[in-house]
Tab-separated table of C-alpha atoms and ligand atoms in Angstrom:
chain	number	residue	atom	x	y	z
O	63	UNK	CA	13.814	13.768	-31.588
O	64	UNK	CA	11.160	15.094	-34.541
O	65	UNK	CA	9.115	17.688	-33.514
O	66	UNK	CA	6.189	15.468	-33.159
O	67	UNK	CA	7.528	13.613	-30.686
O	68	UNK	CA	8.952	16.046	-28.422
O	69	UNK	CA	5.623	17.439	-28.915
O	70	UNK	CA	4.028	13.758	-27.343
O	71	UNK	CA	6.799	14.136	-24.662
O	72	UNK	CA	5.975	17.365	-23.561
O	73	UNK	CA	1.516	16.125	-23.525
O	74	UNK	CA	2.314	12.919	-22.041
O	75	UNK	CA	4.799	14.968	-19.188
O	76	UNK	CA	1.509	17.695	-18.965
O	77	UNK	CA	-0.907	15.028	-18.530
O	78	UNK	CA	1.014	13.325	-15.674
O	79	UNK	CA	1.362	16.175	-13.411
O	80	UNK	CA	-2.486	16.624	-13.951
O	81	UNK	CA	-2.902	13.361	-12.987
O	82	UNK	CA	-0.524	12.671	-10.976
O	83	UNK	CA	-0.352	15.689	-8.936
O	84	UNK	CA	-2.649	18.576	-8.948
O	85	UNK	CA	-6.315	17.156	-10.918
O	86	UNK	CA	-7.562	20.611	-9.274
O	87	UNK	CA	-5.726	22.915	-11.968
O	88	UNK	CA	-7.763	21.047	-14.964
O	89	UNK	CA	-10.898	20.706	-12.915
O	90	UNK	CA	-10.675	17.341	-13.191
O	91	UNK	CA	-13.014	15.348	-11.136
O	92	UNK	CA	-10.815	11.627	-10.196
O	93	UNK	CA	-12.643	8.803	-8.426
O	94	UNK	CA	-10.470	6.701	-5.918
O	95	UNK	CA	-8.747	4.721	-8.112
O	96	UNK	CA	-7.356	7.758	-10.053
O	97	UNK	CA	-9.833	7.659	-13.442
O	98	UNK	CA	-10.453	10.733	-14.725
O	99	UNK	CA	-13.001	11.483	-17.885
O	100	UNK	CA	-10.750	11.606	-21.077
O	101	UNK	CA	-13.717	14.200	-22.271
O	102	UNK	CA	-12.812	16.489	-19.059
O	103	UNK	CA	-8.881	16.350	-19.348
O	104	UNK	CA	-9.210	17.322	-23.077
O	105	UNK	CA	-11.336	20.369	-22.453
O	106	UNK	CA	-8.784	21.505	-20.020
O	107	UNK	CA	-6.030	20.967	-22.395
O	108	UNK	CA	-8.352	22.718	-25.304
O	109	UNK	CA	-8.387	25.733	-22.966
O	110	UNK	CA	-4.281	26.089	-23.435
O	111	UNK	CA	-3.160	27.160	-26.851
O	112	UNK	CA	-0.395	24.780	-27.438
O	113	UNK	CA	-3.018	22.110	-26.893
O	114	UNK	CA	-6.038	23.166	-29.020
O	115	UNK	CA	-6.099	20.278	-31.125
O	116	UNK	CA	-5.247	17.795	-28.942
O	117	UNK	CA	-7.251	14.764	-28.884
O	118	UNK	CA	-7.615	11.368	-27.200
O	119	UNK	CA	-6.230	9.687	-30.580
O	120	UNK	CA	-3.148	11.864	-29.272
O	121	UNK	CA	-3.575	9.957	-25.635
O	122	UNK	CA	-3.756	6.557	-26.976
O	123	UNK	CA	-0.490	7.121	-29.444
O	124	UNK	CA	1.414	8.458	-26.466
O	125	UNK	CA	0.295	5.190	-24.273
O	126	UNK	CA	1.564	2.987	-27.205
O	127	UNK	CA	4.653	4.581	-28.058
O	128	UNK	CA	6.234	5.424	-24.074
O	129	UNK	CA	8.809	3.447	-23.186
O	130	UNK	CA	7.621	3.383	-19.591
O	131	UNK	CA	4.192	2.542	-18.863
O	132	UNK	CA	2.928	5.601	-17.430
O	133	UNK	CA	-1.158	6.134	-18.136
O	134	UNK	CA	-3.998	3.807	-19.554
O	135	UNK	CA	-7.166	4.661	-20.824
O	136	UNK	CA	-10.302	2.588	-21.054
O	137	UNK	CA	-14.195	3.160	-21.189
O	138	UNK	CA	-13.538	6.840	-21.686
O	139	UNK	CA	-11.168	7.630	-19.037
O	140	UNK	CA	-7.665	7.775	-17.933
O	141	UNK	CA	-5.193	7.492	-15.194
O	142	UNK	CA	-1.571	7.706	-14.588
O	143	UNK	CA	-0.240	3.995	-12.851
O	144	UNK	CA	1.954	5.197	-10.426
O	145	UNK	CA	3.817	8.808	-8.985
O	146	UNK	CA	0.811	10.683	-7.591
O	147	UNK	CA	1.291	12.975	-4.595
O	148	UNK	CA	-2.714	13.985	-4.221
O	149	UNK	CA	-3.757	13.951	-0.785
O	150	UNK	CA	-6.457	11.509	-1.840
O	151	UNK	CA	-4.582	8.532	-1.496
O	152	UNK	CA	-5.773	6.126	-4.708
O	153	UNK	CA	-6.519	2.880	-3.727
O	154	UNK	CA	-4.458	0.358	-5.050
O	155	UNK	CA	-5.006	-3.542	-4.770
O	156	UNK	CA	-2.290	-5.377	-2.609
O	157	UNK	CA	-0.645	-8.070	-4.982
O	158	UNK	CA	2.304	-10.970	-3.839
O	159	UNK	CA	5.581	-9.113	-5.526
O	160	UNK	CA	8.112	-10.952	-6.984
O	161	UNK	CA	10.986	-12.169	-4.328
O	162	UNK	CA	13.396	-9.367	-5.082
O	163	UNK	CA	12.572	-5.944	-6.265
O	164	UNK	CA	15.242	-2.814	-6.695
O	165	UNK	CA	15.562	0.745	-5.510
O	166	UNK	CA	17.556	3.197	-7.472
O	167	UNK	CA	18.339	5.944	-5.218
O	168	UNK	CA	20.771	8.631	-4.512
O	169	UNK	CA	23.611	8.292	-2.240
O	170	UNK	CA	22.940	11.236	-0.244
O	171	UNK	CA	19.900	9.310	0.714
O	172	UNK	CA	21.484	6.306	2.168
O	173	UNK	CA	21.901	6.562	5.706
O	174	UNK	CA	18.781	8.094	5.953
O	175	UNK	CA	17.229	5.223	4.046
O	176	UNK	CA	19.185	2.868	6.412
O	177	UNK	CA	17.549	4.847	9.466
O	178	UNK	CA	14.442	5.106	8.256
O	179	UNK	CA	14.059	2.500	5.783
O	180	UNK	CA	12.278	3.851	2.096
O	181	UNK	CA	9.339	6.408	2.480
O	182	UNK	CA	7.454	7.767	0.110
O	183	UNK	CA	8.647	11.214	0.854
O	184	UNK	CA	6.318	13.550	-1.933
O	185	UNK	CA	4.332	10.706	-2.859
O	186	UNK	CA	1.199	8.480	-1.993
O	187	UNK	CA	3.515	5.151	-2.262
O	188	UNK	CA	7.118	3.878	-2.599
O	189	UNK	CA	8.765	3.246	-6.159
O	190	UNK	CA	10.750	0.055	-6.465
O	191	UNK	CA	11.761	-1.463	-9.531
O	192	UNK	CA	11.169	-4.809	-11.448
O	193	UNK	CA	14.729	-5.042	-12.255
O	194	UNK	CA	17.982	-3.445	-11.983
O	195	UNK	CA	18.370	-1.714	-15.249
O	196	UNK	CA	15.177	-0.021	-14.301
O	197	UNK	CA	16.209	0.949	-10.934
O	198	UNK	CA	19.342	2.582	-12.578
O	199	UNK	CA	17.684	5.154	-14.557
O	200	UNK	CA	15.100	5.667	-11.572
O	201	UNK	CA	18.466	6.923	-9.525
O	202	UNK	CA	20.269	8.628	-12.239
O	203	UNK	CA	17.531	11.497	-12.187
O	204	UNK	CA	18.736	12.127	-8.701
O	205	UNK	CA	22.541	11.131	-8.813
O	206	UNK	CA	25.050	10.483	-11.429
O	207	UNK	CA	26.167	7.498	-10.035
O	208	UNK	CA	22.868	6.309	-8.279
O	209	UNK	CA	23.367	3.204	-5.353
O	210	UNK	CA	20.798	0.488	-6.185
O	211	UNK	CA	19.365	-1.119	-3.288
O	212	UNK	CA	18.188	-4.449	-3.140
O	213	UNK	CA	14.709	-5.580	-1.483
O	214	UNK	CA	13.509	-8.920	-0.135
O	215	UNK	CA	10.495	-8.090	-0.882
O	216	UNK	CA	9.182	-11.903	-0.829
O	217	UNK	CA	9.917	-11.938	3.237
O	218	UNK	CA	8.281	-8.663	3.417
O	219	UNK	CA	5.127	-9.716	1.879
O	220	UNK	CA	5.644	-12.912	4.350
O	221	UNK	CA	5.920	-10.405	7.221
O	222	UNK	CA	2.828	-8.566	5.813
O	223	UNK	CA	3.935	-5.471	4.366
O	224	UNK	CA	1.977	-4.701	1.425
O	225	UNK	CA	2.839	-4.449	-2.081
O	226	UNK	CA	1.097	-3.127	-4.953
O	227	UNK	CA	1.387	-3.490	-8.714
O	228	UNK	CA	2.480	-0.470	-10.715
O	229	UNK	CA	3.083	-1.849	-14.153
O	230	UNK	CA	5.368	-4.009	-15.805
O	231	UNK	CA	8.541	-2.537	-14.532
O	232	UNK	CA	6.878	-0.517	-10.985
O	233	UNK	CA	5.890	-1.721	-7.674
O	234	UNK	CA	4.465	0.521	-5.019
O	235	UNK	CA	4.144	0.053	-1.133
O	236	UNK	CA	3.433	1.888	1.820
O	237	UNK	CA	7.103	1.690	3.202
O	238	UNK	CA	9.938	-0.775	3.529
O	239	UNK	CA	11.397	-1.122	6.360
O	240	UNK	CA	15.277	-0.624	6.727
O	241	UNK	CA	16.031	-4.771	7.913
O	242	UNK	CA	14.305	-5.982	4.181
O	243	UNK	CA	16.906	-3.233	2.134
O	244	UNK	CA	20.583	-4.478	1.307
O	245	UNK	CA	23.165	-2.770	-0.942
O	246	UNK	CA	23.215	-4.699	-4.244
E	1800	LIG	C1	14.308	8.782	-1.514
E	1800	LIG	C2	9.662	8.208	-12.048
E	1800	LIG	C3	15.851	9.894	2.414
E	1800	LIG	C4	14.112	7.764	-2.617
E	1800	LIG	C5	10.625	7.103	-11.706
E	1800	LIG	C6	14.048	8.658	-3.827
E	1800	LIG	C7	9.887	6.239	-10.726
E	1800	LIG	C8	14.553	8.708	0.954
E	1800	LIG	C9	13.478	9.965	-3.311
E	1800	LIG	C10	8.932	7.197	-10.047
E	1800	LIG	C11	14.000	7.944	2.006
E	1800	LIG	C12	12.049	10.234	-3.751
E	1800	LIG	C13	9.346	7.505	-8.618
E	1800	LIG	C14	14.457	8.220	3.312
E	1800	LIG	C15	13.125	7.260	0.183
E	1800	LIG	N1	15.370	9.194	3.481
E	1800	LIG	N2	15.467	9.680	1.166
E	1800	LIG	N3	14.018	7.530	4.385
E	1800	LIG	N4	13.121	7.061	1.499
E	1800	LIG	N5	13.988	8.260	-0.169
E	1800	LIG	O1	11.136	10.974	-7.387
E	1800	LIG	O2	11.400	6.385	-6.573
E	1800	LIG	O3	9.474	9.001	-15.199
E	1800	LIG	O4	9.594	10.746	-5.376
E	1800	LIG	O5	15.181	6.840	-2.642
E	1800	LIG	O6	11.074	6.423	-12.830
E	1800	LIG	O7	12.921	8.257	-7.473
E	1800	LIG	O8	7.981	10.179	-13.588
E	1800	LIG	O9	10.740	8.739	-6.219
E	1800	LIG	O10	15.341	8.893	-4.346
E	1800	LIG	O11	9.198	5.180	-11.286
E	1800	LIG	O12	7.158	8.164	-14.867
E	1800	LIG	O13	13.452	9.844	-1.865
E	1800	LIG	O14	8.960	8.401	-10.831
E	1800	LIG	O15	8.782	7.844	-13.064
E	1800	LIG	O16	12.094	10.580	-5.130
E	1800	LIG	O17	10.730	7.834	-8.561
E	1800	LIG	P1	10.832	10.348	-6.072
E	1800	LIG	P2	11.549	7.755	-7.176
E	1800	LIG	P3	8.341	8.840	-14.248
């Protein structure tokens, strides 16, 4: 990794806990869908050394260049997609998901996840993945070998449990009960 990109790994990591979790620290003033002024996250930055001469030309290469589809920016402000753990719960618009999503998870975690079915634990929503490859580097940041669950998610949505579109690769929902999750 050059030092310009770790550099753009370390921003994009610093603007997603601001985002994500703790707006407060950078003053940041976020509606309900999680916008925030670009103008008011740079000042905050500008007030940290290491990120004097940041700017939102430095935002927009990190959007293009991440792998995973973590913030956008438009009309002069920004959010993060997915991951928060504010207590203001951002409002997310309920969307049909496709008939099978995946859950990369830890298996420490499974009977509890077959008791209890997937809860957000420290966040506003539930992370499942588009596909499995996804879901397997989702579980390999909490286990080495991660178990990868499978959901029906189209007979949830029948049942009316409510998804929500993350990006290309995330869903959200409230919870998922433990009768829609099989082993895959
Ligand atoms: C587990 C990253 C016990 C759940 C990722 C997970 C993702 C339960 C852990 C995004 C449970 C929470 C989110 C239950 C769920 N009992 N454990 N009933 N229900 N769990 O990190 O989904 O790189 O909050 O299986 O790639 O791992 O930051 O969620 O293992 O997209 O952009 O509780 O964050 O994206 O862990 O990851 P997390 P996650 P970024």
């Amino acid at each position: 990794m050059t030092a310009e990109t770790d550099k753009l790994t370390k921003l994009s990591k610093e603007i997603s806990y601001a985002l994500r979790h703790a707006p407060w620290e950078y003053e940041l003033e976020m509606d309900e869908e999680g916008w925030v002024l670009v103008e008011q996250l740079l000042s905050a930055l500008h007030k940290d050394e290491k990120w004097k001469d940041v700017s939102e030309k430095d935002f927009a290469r990190i959007i293009e260049s991440s792998e995973k589809k973590r913030h956008e920016m438009s009309d002069g402000k920004i959010r993060a997609f997915y991951g928060h753990s504010i207590p203001m719960k951002i409002a997310k618009e309920a969307k049909m998901p496709p008939d099978i999503l995946y859950h990369g998870t830890a298996r420490r975690f499974l009977k509890s996840i077959q008791e209890s079915g997937l809860l957000p634990q420290g966040r506003q929503y539930v992370h499942l993945s588009q596909d499995v490859q996804t879901a397997q580097s989702v579980g390999m940041r909490h286990d080495s070998k991660p178990c990868i669950l499978k959901i029906d998610a189209g007979q949830a949505w029948r049942d009316g449990i409510k998804f929500y579109y993350g990006n290309e690769k995330v869903w959200l929902a409230d919870m998922v009960p433990s009768k829609y999750i099989s082993k895959s």
